Amino acid sequence: MGDVVTFKDISYLVVTETIIKRHGKFKSTMRYCNNQLEVTGSEGESIPVPIIIEEKSLQVDGSGSFRVLDNEINITLQDNEINRDTYSLNTEFLLINGNWKVTQHNYTNKGLLILSCESIAMPA
């Protein structure tokens, strides 16, 4: 889980584990990476990081009413040391014509780093 696969110049992220054989083969689920972030490498070079962006569009609060959040997204990317350091809590970055801030990390899936991000005002 967490491997990036490139097929016909399109990036996919492996999002399920391959522990046991299914029908005689090890199988896993890959998801299409719908965007990418840029990370600065150790020698100053720009490295593209394939990501999956999902909107957080609906949540239920304690009273049972619905809240729609237009200013939050989840970003799923490969979990490695460079990505953990680059996208630590409260890190701000530009994506999809807006500025975003990392508000939470989710490490529940081995090999995947899931970032909860909220939109912040563009600097003047």
Short mmCIF file of C-alpha atoms in Angstrom, two decimals:
data_model
loop_
_atom_site.label_atom_id
_atom_site.label_comp_id
_atom_site.label_asym_id
_atom_site.label_seq_id
_atom_site.Cartn_x
_atom_site.Cartn_y
_atom_site.Cartn_z
CA MET A 1 0.00 0.00 0.00
CA GLY A 2 1.23 3.48 -0.81
CA ASP A 3 3.15 2.59 -3.96
CA VAL A 4 2.88 4.96 -6.93
CA VAL A 5 2.32 3.19 -10.26
CA THR A 6 2.71 5.01 -13.58
CA PHE A 7 0.91 3.48 -16.54
CA LYS A 8 0.74 5.26 -19.92
CA ASP A 9 2.02 8.48 -18.28
CA ILE A 10 -0.81 8.47 -15.72
CA SER A 11 -0.08 8.07 -11.99
CA TYR A 12 -2.04 5.79 -9.67
CA LEU A 13 -1.71 5.26 -5.92
CA VAL A 14 -2.11 1.77 -4.40
CA VAL A 15 -4.70 2.16 -1.63
CA THR A 16 -5.30 -1.42 -0.40
CA GLU A 17 -2.99 -4.05 1.08
CA THR A 18 -1.97 -7.22 -0.76
CA ILE A 19 -1.61 -9.68 2.12
CA ILE A 20 -3.31 -12.78 0.73
CA LYS A 21 -3.86 -14.19 -2.72
CA ARG A 22 -7.19 -13.65 -4.44
CA HIS A 23 -7.92 -16.14 -7.22
CA GLY A 24 -4.30 -17.30 -7.22
CA LYS A 25 -2.80 -13.81 -7.55
CA PHE A 26 -1.89 -10.95 -5.29
CA LYS A 27 -4.32 -8.14 -6.13
CA SER A 28 -4.67 -4.60 -4.92
CA THR A 29 -6.74 -1.51 -5.65
CA MET A 30 -5.20 1.53 -7.31
CA ARG A 31 -6.78 4.98 -7.49
CA TYR A 32 -6.17 7.63 -10.13
CA CYS A 33 -4.07 10.55 -8.85
CA ASN A 34 -6.08 13.61 -9.85
CA ASN A 35 -3.42 16.22 -9.06
CA GLN A 36 0.16 16.65 -7.92
CA LEU A 37 2.17 18.69 -5.43
CA GLU A 38 5.77 19.81 -5.80
CA VAL A 39 8.37 18.83 -3.18
CA THR A 40 11.90 20.22 -3.06
CA GLY A 41 14.48 17.42 -3.10
CA SER A 42 17.75 17.25 -1.16
CA GLU A 43 19.66 18.93 -4.01
CA GLY A 44 17.07 21.68 -4.53
CA GLU A 45 15.33 20.00 -7.46
CA SER A 46 11.53 20.03 -7.78
CA ILE A 47 9.95 16.58 -7.42
CA PRO A 48 6.31 16.04 -8.45
CA VAL A 49 4.27 14.06 -5.90
CA PRO A 50 1.08 12.42 -7.25
CA ILE A 51 -1.90 12.96 -4.92
CA ILE A 52 -5.60 12.16 -4.62
CA ILE A 53 -7.80 15.11 -3.63
CA GLU A 54 -11.23 14.57 -2.11
CA GLU A 55 -13.58 17.25 -0.86
CA LYS A 56 -14.93 17.02 2.65
CA SER A 57 -18.47 17.92 1.76
CA LEU A 58 -20.73 16.55 4.46
CA GLN A 59 -20.43 15.99 8.20
CA VAL A 60 -22.90 15.34 10.99
CA ASP A 61 -22.54 17.22 14.26
CA GLY A 62 -23.82 16.03 17.65
CA SER A 63 -27.31 17.48 17.21
CA GLY A 64 -27.97 15.42 14.09
CA SER A 65 -27.99 18.34 11.69
CA PHE A 66 -25.87 18.46 8.54
CA ARG A 67 -23.02 20.84 7.94
CA VAL A 68 -21.59 21.40 4.46
CA LEU A 69 -17.94 22.42 4.44
CA ASP A 70 -16.79 23.99 1.20
CA ASN A 71 -13.40 24.99 2.56
CA GLU A 72 -11.93 21.58 3.49
CA ILE A 73 -10.26 18.81 1.48
CA ASN A 74 -8.52 15.51 2.15
CA ILE A 75 -5.28 14.80 0.31
CA THR A 76 -3.96 11.23 0.08
CA LEU A 77 -0.32 10.73 -0.85
CA GLN A 78 2.53 8.29 -0.38
CA ASP A 79 3.81 8.19 3.22
CA ASN A 80 7.54 8.77 3.30
CA GLU A 81 9.98 10.93 5.24
CA ILE A 82 10.12 13.72 2.64
CA ASN A 83 6.32 14.06 2.46
CA ARG A 84 5.96 13.94 6.27
CA ASP A 85 8.57 16.68 6.69
CA THR A 86 7.26 18.84 3.85
CA TYR A 87 3.58 18.66 4.85
CA SER A 88 3.77 18.85 8.64
CA LEU A 89 0.93 20.34 10.69
CA ASN A 90 0.13 24.01 9.92
CA THR A 91 2.13 23.94 6.68
CA GLU A 92 0.65 26.23 4.04
CA PHE A 93 0.81 25.51 0.30
CA LEU A 94 -0.75 26.59 -3.01
CA LEU A 95 -3.06 24.15 -4.82
CA ILE A 96 -6.10 24.47 -7.09
CA ASN A 97 -5.89 28.28 -7.27
CA GLY A 98 -5.98 28.69 -3.50
CA ASN A 99 -3.91 28.49 -0.34
CA TRP A 100 -4.39 25.53 1.98
CA LYS A 101 -3.19 24.68 5.49
CA VAL A 102 -2.59 21.17 6.86
CA THR A 103 -4.78 20.74 9.95
CA GLN A 104 -4.51 17.00 10.63
CA HIS A 105 -2.51 13.90 9.68
CA ASN A 106 -4.04 10.43 9.38
CA TYR A 107 -1.65 7.45 9.52
CA THR A 108 -4.27 4.68 9.83
CA ASN A 109 -3.39 3.14 6.45
CA LYS A 110 0.18 1.86 6.30
CA GLY A 111 2.05 3.49 3.42
CA LEU A 112 -0.46 6.31 2.99
CA LEU A 113 -0.42 9.80 4.43
CA ILE A 114 -3.86 11.41 4.52
CA LEU A 115 -3.85 15.17 5.10
CA SER A 116 -6.89 17.13 6.22
CA CYS A 117 -6.55 20.67 4.90
CA GLU A 118 -8.56 23.86 5.16
CA SER A 119 -8.69 26.81 2.82
CA ILE A 120 -7.05 29.99 4.05
CA ALA A 121 -7.28 33.55 2.77
CA MET A 122 -4.88 34.51 0.00
CA PRO A 123 -2.21 36.96 1.20
CA ALA A 124 -2.73 40.52 0.00
#
